[in-house]
Tab-separated table of C-alpha atoms and ligand atoms in Angstrom:
chain	number	residue	atom	x	y	z
A	90	MET	CA	-11.198	14.461	-9.310
A	91	LEU	CA	-10.589	14.768	-13.038
A	92	ARG	CA	-9.252	11.488	-14.351
A	93	ASN	CA	-10.591	9.565	-17.294
A	94	ASP	CA	-8.901	6.256	-16.637
A	95	PHE	CA	-7.899	3.983	-13.770
A	96	LEU	CA	-4.669	2.440	-15.013
A	97	SER	CA	-2.259	2.713	-12.093
A	98	ILE	CA	-2.310	3.786	-8.464
A	99	ARG	CA	0.661	5.977	-9.420
A	100	ASP	CA	-1.513	8.232	-11.601
A	101	PHE	CA	-3.300	9.706	-8.577
A	102	THR	CA	-2.457	11.917	-5.634
A	103	PRO	CA	-2.578	10.509	-2.089
A	104	ASN	CA	-5.762	12.504	-1.553
A	105	GLU	CA	-7.428	11.056	-4.627
A	106	ILE	CA	-6.562	7.508	-3.551
A	107	ARG	CA	-8.091	8.255	-0.147
A	108	GLU	CA	-11.209	9.656	-1.863
A	109	PHE	CA	-11.666	6.467	-3.894
A	110	ILE	CA	-11.447	4.387	-0.735
A	111	GLU	CA	-13.790	6.665	1.203
A	112	LEU	CA	-16.305	6.510	-1.650
A	113	GLY	CA	-16.016	2.706	-1.612
A	114	ARG	CA	-16.839	2.731	2.105
A	115	LEU	CA	-19.771	5.031	1.528
A	116	ILE	CA	-21.133	2.843	-1.262
A	117	LYS	CA	-20.718	-0.243	0.913
A	118	SER	CA	-22.709	1.268	3.776
A	119	ASN	CA	-25.327	3.084	1.635
A	120	PRO	CA	-25.690	1.110	-1.602
A	121	GLU	CA	-29.207	2.449	-2.194
A	122	LEU	CA	-27.858	6.008	-2.638
A	123	PHE	CA	-25.977	4.844	-5.706
A	124	ALA	CA	-28.578	2.524	-7.230
A	125	ASP	CA	-29.097	4.655	-10.356
A	126	SER	CA	-25.684	6.306	-10.604
A	127	LEU	CA	-24.790	4.555	-13.853
A	128	LYS	CA	-28.283	4.061	-15.253
A	129	GLY	CA	-28.167	3.137	-18.924
A	130	GLN	CA	-24.350	2.843	-18.986
A	131	THR	CA	-22.542	-0.186	-20.355
A	132	LEU	CA	-19.065	-1.364	-19.333
A	133	ALA	CA	-17.225	-3.735	-21.688
A	134	LEU	CA	-15.155	-6.343	-19.818
A	135	ILE	CA	-12.226	-7.529	-21.928
A	136	PHE	CA	-10.560	-10.613	-20.455
A	137	GLU	CA	-7.403	-12.107	-21.940
A	138	LYS	CA	-6.809	-14.152	-18.765
A	139	PRO	CA	-9.187	-16.128	-16.494
A	140	SER	CA	-11.020	-14.504	-13.573
A	141	LEU	CA	-13.558	-15.143	-10.845
A	142	ARG	CA	-13.504	-12.062	-8.583
A	143	THR	CA	-12.761	-9.381	-11.169
A	144	ARG	CA	-15.415	-10.598	-13.544
A	145	VAL	CA	-18.112	-11.116	-10.933
A	146	SER	CA	-17.421	-7.899	-9.020
A	147	PHE	CA	-17.477	-5.670	-12.100
A	148	ASP	CA	-20.543	-7.399	-13.523
A	149	VAL	CA	-22.519	-7.330	-10.275
A	150	GLY	CA	-21.140	-3.885	-9.388
A	151	ILE	CA	-22.310	-2.077	-12.502
A	152	HIS	CA	-25.640	-3.882	-12.314
A	153	GLN	CA	-26.104	-2.560	-8.753
A	154	LEU	CA	-25.343	0.937	-10.082
A	155	GLY	CA	-28.107	0.654	-12.682
A	156	GLY	CA	-25.837	-0.220	-15.614
A	157	PHE	CA	-24.901	-3.258	-17.637
A	158	ALA	CA	-21.695	-5.278	-18.186
A	159	LEU	CA	-20.697	-6.974	-21.399
A	160	TYR	CA	-18.232	-9.867	-20.986
A	161	LEU	CA	-15.813	-10.335	-23.869
A	162	SER	CA	-13.749	-13.523	-23.638
A	163	PRO	CA	-10.182	-14.001	-24.901
A	164	ALA	CA	-11.466	-16.006	-27.860
A	165	GLU	CA	-13.961	-13.314	-28.891
A	166	ILE	CA	-11.634	-10.344	-29.274
A	167	ASN	CA	-8.205	-11.926	-29.679
A	168	LEU	CA	-6.696	-8.516	-29.033
A	169	GLY	CA	-3.876	-7.505	-31.357
A	170	LYS	CA	-4.288	-10.617	-33.495
A	171	ARG	CA	-7.836	-10.622	-34.868
A	172	GLU	CA	-8.008	-6.857	-34.456
A	173	SER	CA	-5.679	-4.077	-33.339
A	174	VAL	CA	-6.012	-2.410	-29.936
A	175	TYR	CA	-6.732	0.860	-31.786
A	176	ASP	CA	-9.625	-0.613	-33.783
A	177	VAL	CA	-11.113	-2.358	-30.734
A	178	ALA	CA	-11.017	0.946	-28.797
A	179	LYS	CA	-12.547	2.913	-31.672
A	180	ASN	CA	-15.391	0.398	-32.054
A	181	LEU	CA	-16.160	0.106	-28.371
A	182	GLU	CA	-16.207	3.864	-27.701
A	183	ARG	CA	-19.179	4.166	-30.067
A	184	MET	CA	-21.265	1.608	-28.220
A	185	VAL	CA	-20.276	1.448	-24.561
A	186	GLN	CA	-19.412	4.027	-21.894
A	187	GLY	CA	-16.391	2.330	-20.307
A	188	ILE	CA	-13.862	-0.477	-20.785
A	189	MET	CA	-12.340	-2.770	-18.169
A	190	ILE	CA	-9.424	-4.762	-19.500
A	191	ARG	CA	-7.372	-7.659	-18.072
A	192	THR	CA	-4.393	-8.482	-20.231
A	193	PHE	CA	-0.690	-9.387	-20.308
A	194	ALA	CA	1.587	-6.449	-21.218
A	195	HIS	CA	0.781	-3.266	-19.314
A	196	GLU	CA	1.435	-1.251	-22.497
A	197	ILE	CA	-1.769	-2.688	-23.994
A	198	VAL	CA	-3.856	-1.066	-21.271
A	199	ASP	CA	-2.045	2.253	-21.763
A	200	GLN	CA	-2.568	2.000	-25.518
A	201	MET	CA	-6.259	1.217	-25.080
A	202	ALA	CA	-6.644	4.280	-22.852
A	203	ASP	CA	-4.797	6.473	-25.377
A	204	CYS	CA	-7.045	5.313	-28.228
A	205	ALA	CA	-10.438	5.196	-26.490
A	206	GLY	CA	-12.410	8.328	-25.752
A	207	ILE	CA	-14.116	6.578	-22.837
A	208	PRO	CA	-12.772	5.565	-19.390
A	209	VAL	CA	-10.484	2.525	-19.281
A	210	ILE	CA	-9.954	0.492	-16.089
A	211	ASN	CA	-6.955	-1.812	-15.540
A	212	GLY	CA	-8.372	-5.150	-14.362
A	213	LEU	CA	-4.829	-6.659	-13.996
A	214	THR	CA	-1.756	-6.691	-16.194
A	215	ASP	CA	1.554	-8.510	-15.772
A	216	TYR	CA	2.777	-5.322	-14.056
A	217	SER	CA	-0.006	-4.226	-11.756
A	218	HIS	CA	-3.426	-4.872	-10.230
A	219	PRO	CA	-4.668	-1.487	-9.003
A	220	CYS	CA	-8.310	-2.491	-8.373
A	221	GLN	CA	-7.040	-5.219	-6.058
A	222	ALA	CA	-4.988	-2.724	-4.047
A	223	MET	CA	-8.013	-0.450	-3.587
A	224	ALA	CA	-10.003	-3.345	-2.126
A	225	ASP	CA	-6.997	-4.379	-0.011
A	226	TYR	CA	-6.576	-1.001	1.654
A	227	LEU	CA	-10.339	-0.593	2.075
A	228	THR	CA	-10.211	-3.879	4.009
A	229	ILE	CA	-7.204	-2.800	6.079
A	230	LEU	CA	-8.926	0.499	6.892
A	231	GLU	CA	-12.104	-1.309	7.978
A	232	LEU	CA	-10.219	-3.697	10.226
A	233	LYS	CA	-7.426	-1.519	11.584
A	234	GLY	CA	-9.131	1.894	11.524
A	235	GLU	CA	-6.125	3.457	9.762
A	236	VAL	CA	-3.448	2.664	7.196
A	237	ALA	CA	-0.706	5.207	7.901
A	238	GLY	CA	2.131	3.728	9.950
A	239	LEU	CA	0.997	0.095	9.670
A	240	LYS	CA	3.548	-2.562	8.743
A	241	VAL	CA	2.288	-4.421	5.672
A	242	ALA	CA	4.433	-7.456	4.778
A	243	PHE	CA	4.106	-9.048	1.344
A	244	VAL	CA	5.914	-12.407	1.095
A	245	GLY	CA	6.421	-14.223	-2.208
A	246	ASP	CA	6.844	-13.038	-5.773
A	247	GLY	CA	7.515	-9.348	-6.503
A	248	ASN	CA	4.636	-9.403	-8.947
A	249	ASN	CA	1.680	-7.293	-10.158
A	250	VAL	CA	-0.163	-7.553	-6.822
A	251	ALA	CA	3.009	-6.641	-4.885
A	252	HIS	CA	3.567	-3.586	-7.107
A	253	SER	CA	0.069	-2.184	-6.578
A	254	LEU	CA	0.235	-2.943	-2.841
A	255	MET	CA	3.508	-0.972	-2.697
A	256	PHE	CA	2.101	1.940	-4.704
A	257	ALA	CA	-1.085	2.277	-2.676
A	258	GLY	CA	0.820	1.734	0.578
A	259	ALA	CA	3.160	4.597	-0.332
A	260	GLN	CA	0.178	6.809	-1.177
A	261	LEU	CA	-1.445	6.064	2.179
A	262	GLY	CA	1.636	6.213	4.402
A	263	ALA	CA	2.028	2.477	5.160
A	264	LYS	CA	5.346	0.771	5.922
A	265	VAL	CA	5.378	-1.855	3.184
A	266	TRP	CA	7.899	-4.706	3.308
A	267	VAL	CA	8.314	-7.093	0.391
A	268	ALA	CA	10.228	-10.365	0.933
A	269	THR	CA	11.098	-12.357	-2.187
A	270	PRO	CA	13.720	-14.865	-3.281
A	271	PRO	CA	16.741	-13.263	-4.972
A	272	LYS	CA	15.939	-12.356	-8.611
A	273	TYR	CA	12.185	-12.181	-7.900
A	274	GLU	CA	12.200	-8.731	-6.315
A	275	PRO	CA	9.673	-6.130	-7.481
A	276	ASP	CA	10.559	-3.947	-10.450
A	277	ALA	CA	13.318	-1.439	-9.575
A	278	GLY	CA	11.266	1.476	-10.932
A	279	ALA	CA	8.324	0.434	-8.753
A	280	ILE	CA	10.525	0.340	-5.636
A	281	ARG	CA	11.969	3.763	-6.473
A	282	TRP	CA	8.528	5.275	-7.054
A	283	ALA	CA	7.142	3.912	-3.775
A	284	ALA	CA	10.148	5.166	-1.809
A	285	GLU	CA	9.897	8.639	-3.364
A	286	ARG	CA	6.133	8.968	-2.854
A	287	GLY	CA	6.612	7.809	0.724
A	288	GLU	CA	8.835	10.816	1.397
A	289	ASN	CA	5.679	12.962	1.275
A	290	THR	CA	3.287	10.597	3.031
A	291	GLY	CA	5.427	8.922	5.708
A	292	GLY	CA	5.212	5.628	3.834
A	293	THR	CA	8.234	3.389	3.295
A	294	CYS	CA	9.025	0.509	0.968
A	295	THR	CA	11.620	-2.031	2.083
A	296	VAL	CA	12.621	-4.980	-0.084
A	297	THR	CA	14.416	-7.943	1.445
A	298	ASN	CA	15.145	-11.600	0.752
A	299	ASP	CA	14.363	-12.474	4.373
A	300	PRO	CA	10.698	-13.346	5.074
A	301	VAL	CA	11.325	-13.366	8.850
A	302	GLU	CA	12.517	-9.771	8.837
A	303	ALA	CA	9.502	-8.737	6.756
A	304	VAL	CA	6.859	-10.492	8.869
A	305	ARG	CA	8.268	-9.729	12.340
A	306	GLY	CA	5.884	-7.280	14.054
A	307	ALA	CA	3.700	-6.875	10.951
A	308	ASP	CA	0.072	-5.719	11.133
A	309	VAL	CA	-0.743	-7.327	7.788
A	310	VAL	CA	0.794	-10.408	6.173
A	311	TYR	CA	0.003	-10.792	2.475
A	312	THR	CA	0.935	-13.407	-0.095
A	313	ASP	CA	-0.010	-14.376	-3.649
A	314	ALA	CA	0.500	-17.271	-6.060
A	315	TRP	CA	4.104	-18.197	-6.817
A	316	ALA	CA	3.326	-18.560	-10.532
A	317	SER	CA	1.045	-15.885	-11.946
A	318	MET	CA	-1.200	-16.257	-14.970
A	319	GLY	CA	1.068	-16.530	-17.999
A	320	GLN	CA	3.907	-18.183	-15.987
A	321	GLU	CA	2.452	-21.700	-16.009
A	322	ALA	CA	5.582	-23.145	-17.685
A	323	GLU	CA	7.704	-21.978	-14.712
A	324	LYS	CA	5.386	-23.493	-12.090
A	325	GLU	CA	7.575	-26.462	-11.029
A	326	GLN	CA	10.782	-24.455	-10.921
A	327	ARG	CA	9.092	-21.681	-8.925
A	328	GLU	CA	7.662	-24.182	-6.414
A	329	LYS	CA	11.231	-25.099	-5.413
A	330	ILE	CA	12.553	-21.528	-5.328
A	331	PHE	CA	9.614	-20.080	-3.360
A	332	ARG	CA	9.174	-22.908	-0.810
A	333	PRO	CA	11.170	-21.040	1.923
A	334	TYR	CA	8.769	-18.116	1.438
A	335	GLN	CA	5.631	-20.065	2.324
A	336	VAL	CA	3.364	-18.227	4.780
A	337	ASN	CA	2.821	-20.937	7.398
A	338	ALA	CA	1.940	-20.833	11.115
A	339	GLU	CA	5.598	-20.641	12.116
A	340	LEU	CA	6.202	-17.532	9.995
A	341	PHE	CA	2.816	-15.933	10.703
A	342	GLN	CA	3.261	-16.096	14.485
A	343	LEU	CA	6.133	-13.595	14.151
A	344	ALA	CA	3.583	-10.940	13.167
A	345	LYS	CA	1.633	-8.940	15.762
A	346	PRO	CA	-0.862	-11.037	17.781
A	347	ASP	CA	-3.767	-9.228	16.056
A	348	ALA	CA	-2.221	-9.375	12.567
A	349	ILE	CA	-4.469	-10.105	9.609
A	350	PHE	CA	-3.683	-12.466	6.758
A	351	MET	CA	-4.496	-11.316	3.219
A	352	HIS	CA	-4.398	-12.962	-0.225
A	353	CYS	CA	-5.809	-11.606	-3.471
A	354	LEU	CA	-6.925	-15.160	-4.394
A	355	PRO	CA	-6.957	-17.636	-6.056
A	356	ALA	CA	-4.923	-19.363	-3.318
A	357	HIS	CA	-2.956	-22.604	-3.395
A	358	ARG	CA	-3.065	-24.187	0.064
A	359	GLY	CA	0.187	-25.992	0.802
A	360	ASP	CA	2.174	-23.752	-1.549
A	361	GLU	CA	2.296	-20.005	-0.847
A	362	VAL	CA	0.082	-20.385	2.257
A	363	THR	CA	-0.836	-23.254	4.542
A	364	ALA	CA	-4.452	-24.070	5.384
A	365	ASP	CA	-3.876	-23.336	9.084
A	366	VAL	CA	-3.147	-19.699	8.168
A	367	ILE	CA	-5.600	-18.966	5.350
A	368	ASP	CA	-8.433	-20.757	7.160
A	369	SER	CA	-7.604	-19.237	10.562
A	370	VAL	CA	-9.424	-16.465	12.428
A	371	HIS	CA	-6.688	-14.064	11.289
A	372	SER	CA	-7.584	-14.531	7.632
A	373	VAL	CA	-9.700	-11.818	5.989
A	374	VAL	CA	-9.468	-13.072	2.415
A	375	PHE	CA	-13.209	-13.238	1.765
A	376	GLN	CA	-13.889	-9.764	3.193
A	377	GLN	CA	-11.053	-8.651	0.943
A	378	ALA	CA	-12.697	-10.363	-2.048
A	379	GLU	CA	-16.088	-8.788	-1.251
A	380	ASN	CA	-14.461	-5.379	-1.075
A	381	ARG	CA	-13.496	-5.689	-4.742
A	382	LEU	CA	-17.184	-5.047	-5.393
A	383	HIS	CA	-17.442	-1.885	-3.284
A	384	ALA	CA	-14.048	-0.445	-4.256
A	385	GLN	CA	-14.722	-0.940	-7.960
A	386	LYS	CA	-18.204	0.565	-7.742
A	387	ALA	CA	-16.421	3.686	-6.458
A	388	ILE	CA	-13.958	3.569	-9.354
A	389	MET	CA	-16.744	3.164	-11.922
A	390	VAL	CA	-18.809	6.031	-10.503
A	391	GLU	CA	-15.765	8.332	-10.244
A	392	LEU	CA	-14.729	7.666	-13.835
A	393	MET	CA	-18.064	7.342	-15.573
A	394	LYS	CA	-20.120	9.873	-13.558
A	395	PRO	CA	-17.724	12.115	-11.612
A	396	LYS	CA	-20.420	14.723	-10.895
A	397	VAL	CA	-22.667	12.060	-9.384
A	398	ALA	CA	-19.776	10.859	-7.202
A	399	GLU	CA	-19.081	14.366	-5.936
A	400	GLY	CA	-22.778	15.139	-5.321
A	401	LEU	CA	-23.327	11.938	-3.383
A	402	ARG	CA	-20.183	12.475	-1.360
A	403	ILE	CA	-21.491	15.888	-0.305
A	404	ALA	CA	-24.974	14.502	0.413
A	405	ALA	CA	-23.486	11.706	2.520
A	406	ARG	CA	-21.713	14.189	4.788
A	407	SER	CA	-25.099	15.276	6.127
A	408	LEU	CA	-26.343	11.709	6.731
B	11	LIG	N1	-7.944	-11.393	-7.192
B	11	LIG	C1	-8.391	-11.471	-8.442
B	11	LIG	O1	-8.186	-10.574	-9.278
B	11	LIG	O2	-9.118	-12.597	-8.721
B	11	LIG	P1	-9.546	-13.093	-10.156
B	11	LIG	O3	-8.293	-13.435	-10.910
B	11	LIG	O4	-10.422	-14.289	-9.918
B	11	LIG	O5	-10.298	-11.989	-10.854
B	12	LIG	N1	-0.417	-12.534	-9.414
B	12	LIG	C1	-1.634	-13.201	-9.800
B	12	LIG	C2	-2.828	-12.443	-9.333
B	12	LIG	C3	-4.143	-13.070	-9.637
B	12	LIG	C4	-5.305	-12.236	-9.192
B	12	LIG	C5	-1.671	-13.370	-11.296
B	12	LIG	O1	-1.313	-12.426	-12.014
B	12	LIG	O2	-2.043	-14.454	-11.759
């Protein structure tokens, strides 16, 4: 695999997405094999929005690979205001070996990758959350044994998490359904891309305003916050609009009897999901959160030490 950056699930072939996930599985089951993979490497973590999982999983992940993470808070860099994206990239490439960035406009991540001569990882933008999707499908694979052909229903806002779930689902041949209120559908270009990619993989992407239609017979039911980071001013208005899209026991029971419930977290019990669903035996949200660690270790090794990733993959085949 010859890619310098991890910016979008769309930048990869279906095979490459599968390889990332397989490497994540391998790292999860044999962490000791990878203990020195990134020895002496430093990853800068640029955060322009809050985080628990992304920050902890990248920090702990690179540490477990023998490297070091450097957390840079919104106040420290003040990207584009105190200093241009270009200058930040040109400084960092001289001192660290990789950059993870969580920001608002997706263009900033693209610009950072264009300017920096080191790998750049998208740790969430307003448009997408590709690291989340890798952990999500790793979790689905662990629990269902396959992804192709499964019905994955996302109910709520057609947001960054929905986009990456659609992209990765299309790459892996899943039947992704997204149910949103009118005017909150996913981006039209994202829907088009997922439908087109699905033509080669058997995946489909269906967008509806009817949560019942989306959840009926689903293998996976997924939701996310109604107001994402940066949309705090719309919170009250969104709470009214999204209320009929709450994932509660009544809606969830329309899914298959062995369906799993997923949420990228943070969750808001009583809003997008009720406690009797997220705290039920069907919920896999903490396994999903843990898998951020393993999936992102795979991404870091692939980008920062591709030869090590390939060598270990070959070695693991004879285990
Ligand atoms: N799911 C996720 O990205 O969580 P954080 O916002 O806490 O990083
Ligand atoms: N859609 C949410 C995801 C948080 C991980 C947000 O952007 O705030």
